mmCIF file of C-alpha atoms and ligand atoms in Angstrom:
data_model
loop_
_atom_site.group_PDB
_atom_site.id
_atom_site.type_symbol
_atom_site.label_atom_id
_atom_site.label_comp_id
_atom_site.label_asym_id
_atom_site.label_seq_id
_atom_site.Cartn_x
_atom_site.Cartn_y
_atom_site.Cartn_z
ATOM 1 C CA THR A 186 -0.988 -39.507 16.739
ATOM 2 C CA ALA A 187 -0.368 -36.316 14.932
ATOM 3 C CA LYS A 188 -3.554 -36.653 12.871
ATOM 4 C CA HIS A 189 -5.745 -36.858 15.825
ATOM 5 C CA THR A 190 -6.117 -33.163 16.542
ATOM 6 C CA GLY A 191 -9.721 -32.272 17.034
ATOM 7 C CA ARG A 192 -11.199 -28.792 16.781
ATOM 8 C CA ASP A 193 -11.782 -28.826 20.508
ATOM 9 C CA GLN A 194 -8.085 -28.302 21.063
ATOM 10 C CA PHE A 195 -8.423 -24.711 19.817
ATOM 11 C CA ARG A 196 -10.907 -23.524 22.250
ATOM 12 C CA PHE A 197 -8.385 -21.055 23.435
ATOM 13 C CA TYR A 198 -8.693 -19.251 20.133
ATOM 14 C CA ALA A 199 -12.441 -18.679 20.598
ATOM 15 C CA PRO A 200 -12.911 -14.999 20.940
ATOM 16 C CA LYS A 201 -15.491 -15.051 23.553
ATOM 17 C CA MET A 202 -14.069 -17.497 25.892
ATOM 18 C CA LYS A 203 -15.220 -16.473 29.341
ATOM 19 C CA ASP A 204 -13.621 -18.987 31.696
ATOM 20 C CA ARG A 205 -9.923 -17.945 31.654
ATOM 21 C CA GLY A 206 -9.012 -20.847 33.890
ATOM 22 C CA ARG A 207 -10.459 -23.485 31.583
ATOM 23 C CA GLU A 208 -9.071 -21.755 28.577
ATOM 24 C CA LEU A 209 -5.600 -21.946 29.970
ATOM 25 C CA LEU A 210 -6.068 -25.529 30.966
ATOM 26 C CA ALA A 211 -7.141 -26.499 27.396
ATOM 27 C CA LEU A 212 -4.229 -24.493 26.057
ATOM 28 C CA GLU A 213 -1.714 -26.209 28.301
ATOM 29 C CA THR A 214 -3.029 -29.563 27.046
ATOM 30 C CA ASP A 215 -2.639 -28.526 23.433
ATOM 31 C CA LEU A 216 0.844 -27.250 23.883
ATOM 32 C CA ARG A 217 1.952 -30.189 25.935
ATOM 33 C CA ARG A 218 0.593 -32.438 23.127
ATOM 34 C CA ALA A 219 2.535 -30.439 20.610
ATOM 35 C CA LEU A 220 5.714 -31.073 22.547
ATOM 36 C CA GLU A 221 5.026 -34.820 22.803
ATOM 37 C CA ARG A 222 4.062 -35.109 19.207
ATOM 38 C CA GLU A 223 7.088 -33.205 18.179
ATOM 39 C CA GLU A 224 5.138 -30.447 16.418
ATOM 40 C CA PHE A 225 7.703 -27.818 17.334
ATOM 41 C CA ILE A 226 10.423 -27.289 14.804
ATOM 42 C CA LEU A 227 13.404 -24.962 14.522
ATOM 43 C CA HIS A 228 14.194 -22.841 11.567
ATOM 44 C CA TYR A 229 17.572 -21.216 11.187
ATOM 45 C CA GLN A 230 18.365 -17.715 9.911
ATOM 46 C CA PRO A 231 21.849 -16.862 8.742
ATOM 47 C CA GLN A 232 23.822 -13.843 9.989
ATOM 48 C CA LEU A 233 26.435 -12.440 7.728
ATOM 49 C CA ASP A 234 29.808 -11.192 9.175
ATOM 50 C CA LEU A 235 30.401 -8.015 7.254
ATOM 51 C CA SER A 236 34.185 -8.032 7.823
ATOM 52 C CA THR A 237 34.751 -11.466 6.339
ATOM 53 C CA ASN A 238 31.604 -11.805 4.186
ATOM 54 C CA GLN A 239 30.897 -15.225 5.765
ATOM 55 C CA ILE A 240 28.016 -16.736 7.489
ATOM 56 C CA THR A 241 29.384 -17.178 11.098
ATOM 57 C CA THR A 242 26.170 -17.297 13.148
ATOM 58 C CA VAL A 243 22.638 -18.623 12.633
ATOM 59 C CA GLU A 244 19.602 -17.806 14.820
ATOM 60 C CA ALA A 245 17.284 -20.550 15.868
ATOM 61 C CA LEU A 246 13.631 -19.582 15.573
ATOM 62 C CA VAL A 247 10.886 -21.958 16.764
ATOM 63 C CA ARG A 248 7.716 -22.692 14.722
ATOM 64 C CA TRP A 249 4.690 -24.855 15.560
ATOM 65 C CA GLN A 250 4.029 -27.199 12.700
ATOM 66 C CA HIS A 251 0.290 -27.809 13.235
ATOM 67 C CA ALA A 252 -1.625 -30.418 11.304
ATOM 68 C CA GLN A 253 -4.549 -28.002 10.457
ATOM 69 C CA ARG A 254 -3.067 -24.510 10.802
ATOM 70 C CA GLY A 255 0.290 -25.112 9.154
ATOM 71 C CA LEU A 256 3.329 -23.252 10.463
ATOM 72 C CA VAL A 257 2.281 -21.153 13.511
ATOM 73 C CA SER A 258 4.622 -18.188 14.266
ATOM 74 C CA PRO A 259 6.257 -17.886 17.605
ATOM 75 C CA GLY A 260 4.545 -14.638 18.218
ATOM 76 C CA ASP A 261 1.304 -16.557 18.407
ATOM 77 C CA PHE A 262 2.294 -19.128 20.966
ATOM 78 C CA ILE A 263 5.404 -18.014 22.866
ATOM 79 C CA PRO A 264 3.311 -15.674 25.069
ATOM 80 C CA LEU A 265 0.968 -18.647 25.825
ATOM 81 C CA LEU A 266 3.894 -20.894 26.633
ATOM 82 C CA GLU A 267 5.053 -18.142 29.036
ATOM 83 C CA GLN A 268 1.594 -17.970 30.642
ATOM 84 C CA THR A 269 1.285 -21.656 31.146
ATOM 85 C CA GLY A 270 4.951 -22.107 32.345
ATOM 86 C CA LEU A 271 5.461 -24.662 29.517
ATOM 87 C CA ILE A 272 8.155 -22.342 28.152
ATOM 88 C CA ILE A 273 10.603 -24.029 30.433
ATOM 89 C CA GLU A 274 10.039 -27.455 28.854
ATOM 90 C CA VAL A 275 9.701 -26.157 25.336
ATOM 91 C CA GLY A 276 12.712 -23.793 25.876
ATOM 92 C CA ASN A 277 14.810 -26.692 27.026
ATOM 93 C CA TRP A 278 13.773 -28.632 23.923
ATOM 94 C CA ILE A 279 14.738 -25.570 21.753
ATOM 95 C CA LEU A 280 18.086 -25.228 23.436
ATOM 96 C CA GLU A 281 18.831 -28.963 23.170
ATOM 97 C CA THR A 282 17.842 -29.170 19.538
ATOM 98 C CA ALA A 283 19.848 -26.038 18.660
ATOM 99 C CA CYS A 284 22.952 -27.448 20.529
ATOM 100 C CA LYS A 285 22.610 -30.793 18.630
ATOM 101 C CA GLN A 286 22.313 -28.955 15.363
ATOM 102 C CA ALA A 287 25.363 -26.837 16.082
ATOM 103 C CA GLN A 288 27.344 -29.913 17.020
ATOM 104 C CA ALA A 289 26.260 -31.589 13.785
ATOM 105 C CA TRP A 290 27.396 -28.581 11.783
ATOM 106 C CA TRP A 291 30.702 -28.613 13.415
ATOM 107 C CA ALA A 292 31.121 -32.376 12.797
ATOM 108 C CA CYS A 293 30.743 -31.708 9.130
ATOM 109 C CA GLY A 294 33.081 -28.819 9.011
ATOM 110 C CA TYR A 295 30.914 -25.801 9.470
ATOM 111 C CA PRO A 296 31.984 -23.974 12.671
ATOM 112 C CA LEU A 297 28.795 -22.025 13.047
ATOM 113 C CA ARG A 298 27.680 -20.319 16.168
ATOM 114 C CA ILE A 299 24.060 -20.738 17.070
ATOM 115 C CA ALA A 300 21.914 -17.912 18.675
ATOM 116 C CA VAL A 301 19.090 -19.019 20.783
ATOM 117 C CA ASN A 302 16.403 -16.899 22.155
ATOM 118 C CA CYS A 303 15.888 -17.075 25.847
ATOM 119 C CA SER A 304 12.462 -16.098 27.366
ATOM 120 C CA ALA A 305 11.988 -14.324 30.684
ATOM 121 C CA HIS A 306 10.990 -17.499 32.480
ATOM 122 C CA GLN A 307 14.002 -19.384 31.133
ATOM 123 C CA PHE A 308 16.270 -16.642 32.312
ATOM 124 C CA GLN A 309 14.650 -16.741 35.707
ATOM 125 C CA GLN A 310 14.769 -20.481 36.259
ATOM 126 C CA TYR A 311 17.503 -23.165 35.923
ATOM 127 C CA LEU A 312 19.140 -21.518 32.913
ATOM 128 C CA LEU A 313 22.698 -22.036 34.263
ATOM 129 C CA ASP A 314 22.208 -25.764 35.069
ATOM 130 C CA THR A 315 20.419 -26.331 31.785
ATOM 131 C CA VAL A 316 23.062 -24.754 29.582
ATOM 132 C CA HIS A 317 25.846 -26.351 31.524
ATOM 133 C CA GLN A 318 24.365 -29.811 31.166
ATOM 134 C CA LEU A 319 23.546 -29.391 27.495
ATOM 135 C CA LEU A 320 27.026 -28.232 26.611
ATOM 136 C CA GLN A 321 28.508 -31.257 28.250
ATOM 137 C CA LYS A 322 26.038 -33.749 26.867
ATOM 138 C CA HIS A 323 26.575 -32.570 23.349
ATOM 139 C CA SER A 324 30.304 -31.692 23.777
ATOM 140 C CA LEU A 325 29.658 -28.331 22.311
ATOM 141 C CA ASN A 326 32.225 -25.626 22.411
ATOM 142 C CA PRO A 327 30.531 -22.996 24.661
ATOM 143 C CA ALA A 328 31.682 -20.264 22.224
ATOM 144 C CA CYS A 329 29.352 -21.737 19.723
ATOM 145 C CA LEU A 330 26.274 -20.726 21.780
ATOM 146 C CA GLU A 331 24.991 -17.208 21.860
ATOM 147 C CA LEU A 332 22.000 -16.536 24.032
ATOM 148 C CA GLU A 333 19.644 -13.792 23.127
ATOM 149 C CA VAL A 334 17.741 -11.868 25.857
ATOM 150 C CA THR A 335 15.768 -8.715 25.642
ATOM 151 C CA GLU A 336 16.548 -5.528 27.581
ATOM 152 C CA SER A 337 13.454 -5.883 29.686
ATOM 153 C CA VAL A 338 14.504 -9.376 30.793
ATOM 154 C CA VAL A 339 17.938 -8.262 32.091
ATOM 155 C CA MET A 340 16.709 -4.910 33.428
ATOM 156 C CA GLN A 341 13.932 -6.516 35.528
ATOM 157 C CA ASP A 342 16.376 -7.578 38.278
ATOM 158 C CA VAL A 343 19.789 -6.161 37.549
ATOM 159 C CA GLN A 344 21.532 -7.975 40.305
ATOM 160 C CA TYR A 345 20.205 -11.348 39.361
ATOM 161 C CA ALA A 346 20.854 -10.707 35.827
ATOM 162 C CA THR A 347 24.448 -9.759 36.455
ATOM 163 C CA HIS A 348 24.855 -12.991 38.462
ATOM 164 C CA ILE A 349 23.435 -15.040 35.677
ATOM 165 C CA LEU A 350 25.328 -13.308 32.874
ATOM 166 C CA GLU A 351 28.640 -13.552 34.815
ATOM 167 C CA HIS A 352 28.146 -17.181 35.159
ATOM 168 C CA LEU A 353 27.227 -17.772 31.531
ATOM 169 C CA LYS A 354 30.306 -15.784 30.599
ATOM 170 C CA ALA A 355 32.569 -17.792 32.780
ATOM 171 C CA MET A 356 31.096 -20.971 30.924
ATOM 172 C CA GLY A 357 32.218 -19.323 27.745
ATOM 173 C CA VAL A 358 28.760 -18.764 26.350
ATOM 174 C CA THR A 359 28.215 -15.442 24.476
ATOM 175 C CA LEU A 360 25.423 -13.063 25.141
ATOM 176 C CA ALA A 361 23.342 -10.813 22.965
ATOM 177 C CA ILE A 362 20.711 -8.174 23.804
ATOM 178 C CA ASP A 363 17.833 -8.681 21.357
ATOM 179 C CA ASP A 364 15.533 -6.001 20.056
ATOM 180 C CA PHE A 365 17.850 -3.413 21.292
ATOM 181 C CA GLY A 366 16.497 0.088 21.335
ATOM 182 C CA THR A 367 12.875 -0.839 21.924
ATOM 183 C CA GLY A 368 13.079 -1.421 25.706
ATOM 184 C CA TYR A 369 14.514 0.475 28.575
ATOM 185 C CA SER A 370 18.133 -0.122 29.380
ATOM 186 C CA SER A 371 20.496 2.010 31.365
ATOM 187 C CA LEU A 372 23.705 2.605 29.440
ATOM 188 C CA ALA A 373 25.582 2.287 32.793
ATOM 189 C CA TYR A 374 24.327 -1.310 33.141
ATOM 190 C CA LEU A 375 25.121 -1.916 29.548
ATOM 191 C CA LYS A 376 28.659 -1.302 30.317
ATOM 192 C CA ARG A 377 28.693 -3.460 33.418
ATOM 193 C CA PHE A 378 26.850 -6.458 32.081
ATOM 194 C CA PRO A 379 29.179 -9.034 30.462
ATOM 195 C CA ILE A 380 27.427 -8.816 27.080
ATOM 196 C CA HIS A 381 28.995 -9.753 23.742
ATOM 197 C CA SER A 382 26.604 -8.202 21.258
ATOM 198 C CA LEU A 383 23.574 -5.958 20.662
ATOM 199 C CA LYS A 384 20.994 -6.697 18.052
ATOM 200 C CA ILE A 385 19.508 -3.506 16.558
ATOM 201 C CA ASP A 386 15.733 -4.032 16.453
ATOM 202 C CA HIS A 387 14.313 -4.424 12.950
ATOM 203 C CA SER A 388 11.962 -1.479 13.532
ATOM 204 C CA PHE A 389 14.955 0.876 13.104
ATOM 205 C CA VAL A 390 16.099 -0.997 10.033
ATOM 206 C CA HIS A 391 13.062 -1.375 7.828
ATOM 207 C CA GLU A 392 12.584 2.276 6.758
ATOM 208 C CA LEU A 393 16.299 3.094 7.213
ATOM 209 C CA SER A 394 16.742 4.352 3.660
ATOM 210 C CA ASP A 395 13.920 6.926 3.634
ATOM 211 C CA ASP A 396 13.834 7.805 7.370
ATOM 212 C CA SER A 397 16.786 9.799 8.549
ATOM 213 C CA GLU A 398 15.722 9.419 12.234
ATOM 214 C CA ASP A 399 15.834 5.683 12.009
ATOM 215 C CA ALA A 400 19.260 5.965 10.257
ATOM 216 C CA ALA A 401 20.460 8.196 13.029
ATOM 217 C CA ILE A 402 19.311 5.704 15.760
ATOM 218 C CA ALA A 403 20.800 2.783 13.897
ATOM 219 C CA GLU A 404 24.106 4.574 13.473
ATOM 220 C CA ALA A 405 24.077 5.708 17.108
ATOM 221 C CA ILE A 406 23.726 1.926 18.195
ATOM 222 C CA VAL A 407 26.597 0.845 16.083
ATOM 223 C CA LEU A 408 28.761 3.691 17.489
ATOM 224 C CA LEU A 409 27.677 2.692 20.962
ATOM 225 C CA GLY A 410 28.704 -0.807 20.280
ATOM 226 C CA HIS A 411 32.160 0.263 19.070
ATOM 227 C CA SER A 412 32.709 2.397 22.083
ATOM 228 C CA LEU A 413 31.547 -0.226 24.573
ATOM 229 C CA ASP A 414 33.404 -2.901 22.692
ATOM 230 C CA LEU A 415 30.338 -4.865 21.785
ATOM 231 C CA GLU A 416 29.458 -6.479 18.474
ATOM 232 C CA VAL A 417 26.405 -5.104 16.736
ATOM 233 C CA VAL A 418 24.046 -7.143 14.715
ATOM 234 C CA ALA A 419 21.405 -5.402 12.495
ATOM 235 C CA GLU A 420 18.200 -7.499 12.168
ATOM 236 C CA GLY A 421 15.592 -7.220 9.563
ATOM 237 C CA VAL A 422 17.965 -6.262 6.701
ATOM 238 C CA GLU A 423 15.903 -6.747 3.583
ATOM 239 C CA SER A 424 17.658 -4.651 0.945
ATOM 240 C CA GLU A 425 21.082 -4.049 -0.575
ATOM 241 C CA ALA A 426 20.844 -0.410 0.350
ATOM 242 C CA GLN A 427 20.281 -1.377 4.083
ATOM 243 C CA ALA A 428 23.166 -3.894 3.978
ATOM 244 C CA ARG A 429 25.487 -1.197 2.467
ATOM 245 C CA PHE A 430 24.424 1.160 5.174
ATOM 246 C CA PHE A 431 25.562 -1.237 7.893
ATOM 247 C CA GLN A 432 28.768 -2.091 6.014
ATOM 248 C CA ASN A 433 29.631 1.601 5.667
ATOM 249 C CA HIS A 434 29.039 2.127 9.476
ATOM 250 C CA GLN A 435 31.239 -0.908 10.233
ATOM 251 C CA CYS A 436 28.419 -2.921 11.835
ATOM 252 C CA HIS A 437 29.744 -6.397 12.559
ATOM 253 C CA ARG A 438 26.832 -8.649 11.387
ATOM 254 C CA ILE A 439 23.619 -8.415 9.474
ATOM 255 C CA GLN A 440 20.574 -10.640 9.629
ATOM 256 C CA GLY A 441 17.504 -10.438 7.497
ATOM 257 C CA TYR A 442 15.674 -11.628 4.358
ATOM 258 C CA TRP A 443 18.369 -10.075 2.192
ATOM 259 C CA ILE A 444 20.749 -12.708 3.430
ATOM 260 C CA GLY A 445 18.216 -15.433 3.936
ATOM 261 C CA ARG A 446 14.936 -16.237 5.565
ATOM 262 C CA PRO A 447 14.638 -18.521 8.536
ATOM 263 C CA MET A 448 14.855 -22.015 6.978
ATOM 264 C CA PRO A 449 15.050 -25.701 7.764
ATOM 265 C CA ALA A 450 18.677 -26.815 8.659
ATOM 266 C CA GLU A 451 19.242 -28.701 5.401
ATOM 267 C CA ASN A 452 18.507 -25.630 3.261
ATOM 268 C CA LEU A 453 21.309 -23.680 4.889
ATOM 269 C CA PHE A 454 24.006 -25.803 3.426
ATOM 270 C CA PRO A 455 23.803 -24.533 -0.150
ATOM 271 C CA LEU A 456 23.658 -20.982 1.136
ATOM 272 C CA ILE A 457 26.648 -21.419 3.276
ATOM 273 C CA GLU A 458 28.619 -23.288 0.552
ATOM 274 C CA SER A 459 28.034 -20.393 -1.794
ATOM 275 C CA ARG A 460 28.927 -17.705 0.693
ATOM 276 C CA ASN A 461 31.691 -19.269 2.706
ATOM 277 C CA VAL A 462 34.116 -19.919 0.006
ATOM 278 C CA LYS A 463 36.923 -21.057 2.304
ATOM 279 C CA ARG A 464 35.385 -23.941 4.227
ATOM 280 C CA ARG A 465 37.372 -24.303 7.359
ATOM 281 C CA ILE A 466 37.745 -27.749 8.762
ATOM 282 C CA VAL A 467 37.956 -27.692 12.599
ATOM 283 C CA ASN A 468 38.806 -30.842 14.458
HETATM 284 P P1 LIG B 759 13.481 -12.101 17.184
HETATM 285 O O1 LIG B 759 14.357 -12.925 18.116
HETATM 286 O O2 LIG B 759 13.805 -10.627 17.210
HETATM 287 O O3 LIG B 759 13.593 -12.769 15.856
HETATM 288 C C1 LIG B 759 13.653 -12.015 14.613
HETATM 289 C C2 LIG B 759 12.377 -12.036 13.922
HETATM 290 O O4 LIG B 759 12.372 -11.347 12.774
HETATM 291 C C3 LIG B 759 11.979 -13.480 13.435
HETATM 292 O O5 LIG B 759 10.581 -13.633 13.496
HETATM 293 C C4 LIG B 759 12.402 -13.503 12.090
HETATM 294 O O6 LIG B 759 11.714 -14.413 11.136
HETATM 295 C C5 LIG B 759 12.067 -12.098 11.576
HETATM 296 N N1 LIG B 759 12.860 -11.593 10.528
HETATM 297 C C6 LIG B 759 14.172 -11.938 10.187
HETATM 298 N N2 LIG B 759 14.633 -11.216 9.196
HETATM 299 C C7 LIG B 759 13.612 -10.428 8.788
HETATM 300 C C8 LIG B 759 13.462 -9.448 7.747
HETATM 301 O O7 LIG B 759 14.395 -9.189 6.929
HETATM 302 N N3 LIG B 759 12.221 -8.840 7.576
HETATM 303 C C9 LIG B 759 11.192 -9.065 8.472
HETATM 304 N N4 LIG B 759 10.096 -8.368 8.259
HETATM 305 N N5 LIG B 759 11.351 -9.910 9.466
HETATM 306 C C10 LIG B 759 12.461 -10.616 9.617
HETATM 307 P P2 LIG B 759 9.806 -14.901 14.106
HETATM 308 O O8 LIG B 759 10.545 -16.080 13.712
HETATM 309 O O9 LIG B 759 8.416 -14.751 13.815
HETATM 310 O O10 LIG B 759 10.042 -14.695 15.635
HETATM 311 C C11 LIG B 759 9.505 -13.653 16.329
HETATM 312 C C12 LIG B 759 10.028 -13.553 17.739
HETATM 313 O O11 LIG B 759 9.526 -14.724 18.509
HETATM 314 C C13 LIG B 759 11.494 -13.539 17.834
HETATM 315 O O12 LIG B 759 11.890 -12.259 17.659
HETATM 316 C C14 LIG B 759 11.679 -13.967 19.387
HETATM 317 O O13 LIG B 759 11.412 -12.894 20.263
HETATM 318 C C15 LIG B 759 10.478 -14.971 19.481
HETATM 319 N N6 LIG B 759 11.050 -16.322 19.332
HETATM 320 C C16 LIG B 759 11.346 -17.066 18.158
HETATM 321 N N7 LIG B 759 11.782 -18.105 18.434
HETATM 322 C C17 LIG B 759 11.937 -18.343 19.658
HETATM 323 C C18 LIG B 759 12.459 -19.322 20.637
HETATM 324 O O14 LIG B 759 13.003 -20.376 20.207
HETATM 325 N N8 LIG B 759 12.356 -19.030 21.945
HETATM 326 C C19 LIG B 759 11.893 -17.826 22.475
HETATM 327 N N9 LIG B 759 11.845 -17.691 23.790
HETATM 328 N N10 LIG B 759 11.365 -16.932 21.658
HETATM 329 C C20 LIG B 759 11.470 -17.161 20.208
HETATM 330 MG MG1 LIG B 760 16.245 -13.133 18.474
HETATM 331 MG MG1 LIG B 761 15.041 -9.253 17.632
HETATM 332 MG MG1 LIG B 762 11.888 -9.003 17.494
#
């Protein structure tokens, strides 16, 4: 049961753990249990479309709801899931939960697109089959799913990435490059990859107002998006000044605390109701 989580499960947090193998094994057990006990949850963060002033997309962000530790941030366990290979299983759960949620929103008249982060391992294994099956199972319009991958993931093996991205595109799924500007990507590949959007990393957004270099970089990414016919999403928008900056530069979407924090699905409704004045009924 969820209450039965002993201290021993957190051996991997012990700073002086010497036996790496045992540490990983203990960790794997903890994370596997977390999956069985449904301790992972998804929060959703809205993105505002600046041309329509409507919330069109929400990003699914995973959390570990731990009995003792409370909400654990993905930064603290995603790398561990990657190391143990459990990211495939958890990643599938995330994708499926997000697809179900998107389908539920559609069913009640909110045609929201859901953005889901895709880890390196997921991108390398079974992604096409998984996505294909989930879309069918939940009869979700593929255009409602946006997969986010980082530059490093797609640049690792360009040929393979092109293959995967082409197939996803053929399925109708949209693709975003996450944390854009922090990794290495060749502009030539950016043009060739079938990508739908670029997400400006929040590190260029936070000090935008008083750092002209960050402003120049953010502006350059928006312009790059315009010339390559890609949508640009600014992440980490925390102030009205930052929002106005992106509005003025005709950035397509903004995401950040200024619009809303990542939140449980049910909390999104009031926010969307208040923003999306004209509620469109689809199907
Ligand atoms: P990301 O995909 O770049 O997600 C954006 C992160 O920025 C989220 O952190 C979000 O809570 C945070 N954020 C959003 N708006 C603001 C803002 O205005 N100010 C500030 N300071 N932060 C903001 P979070 O949820 O802790 O996620 C961190 C990273 O963990 C994500 O970065 C993503 O790389 C990874 N991650 C999260 N969920 C998943 C998932 O379901 N699967 C995988 N593979 N990775 C995930
Ligand atoms: Mg993301
Ligand atoms: Mg990001
Ligand atoms: Mg990030």
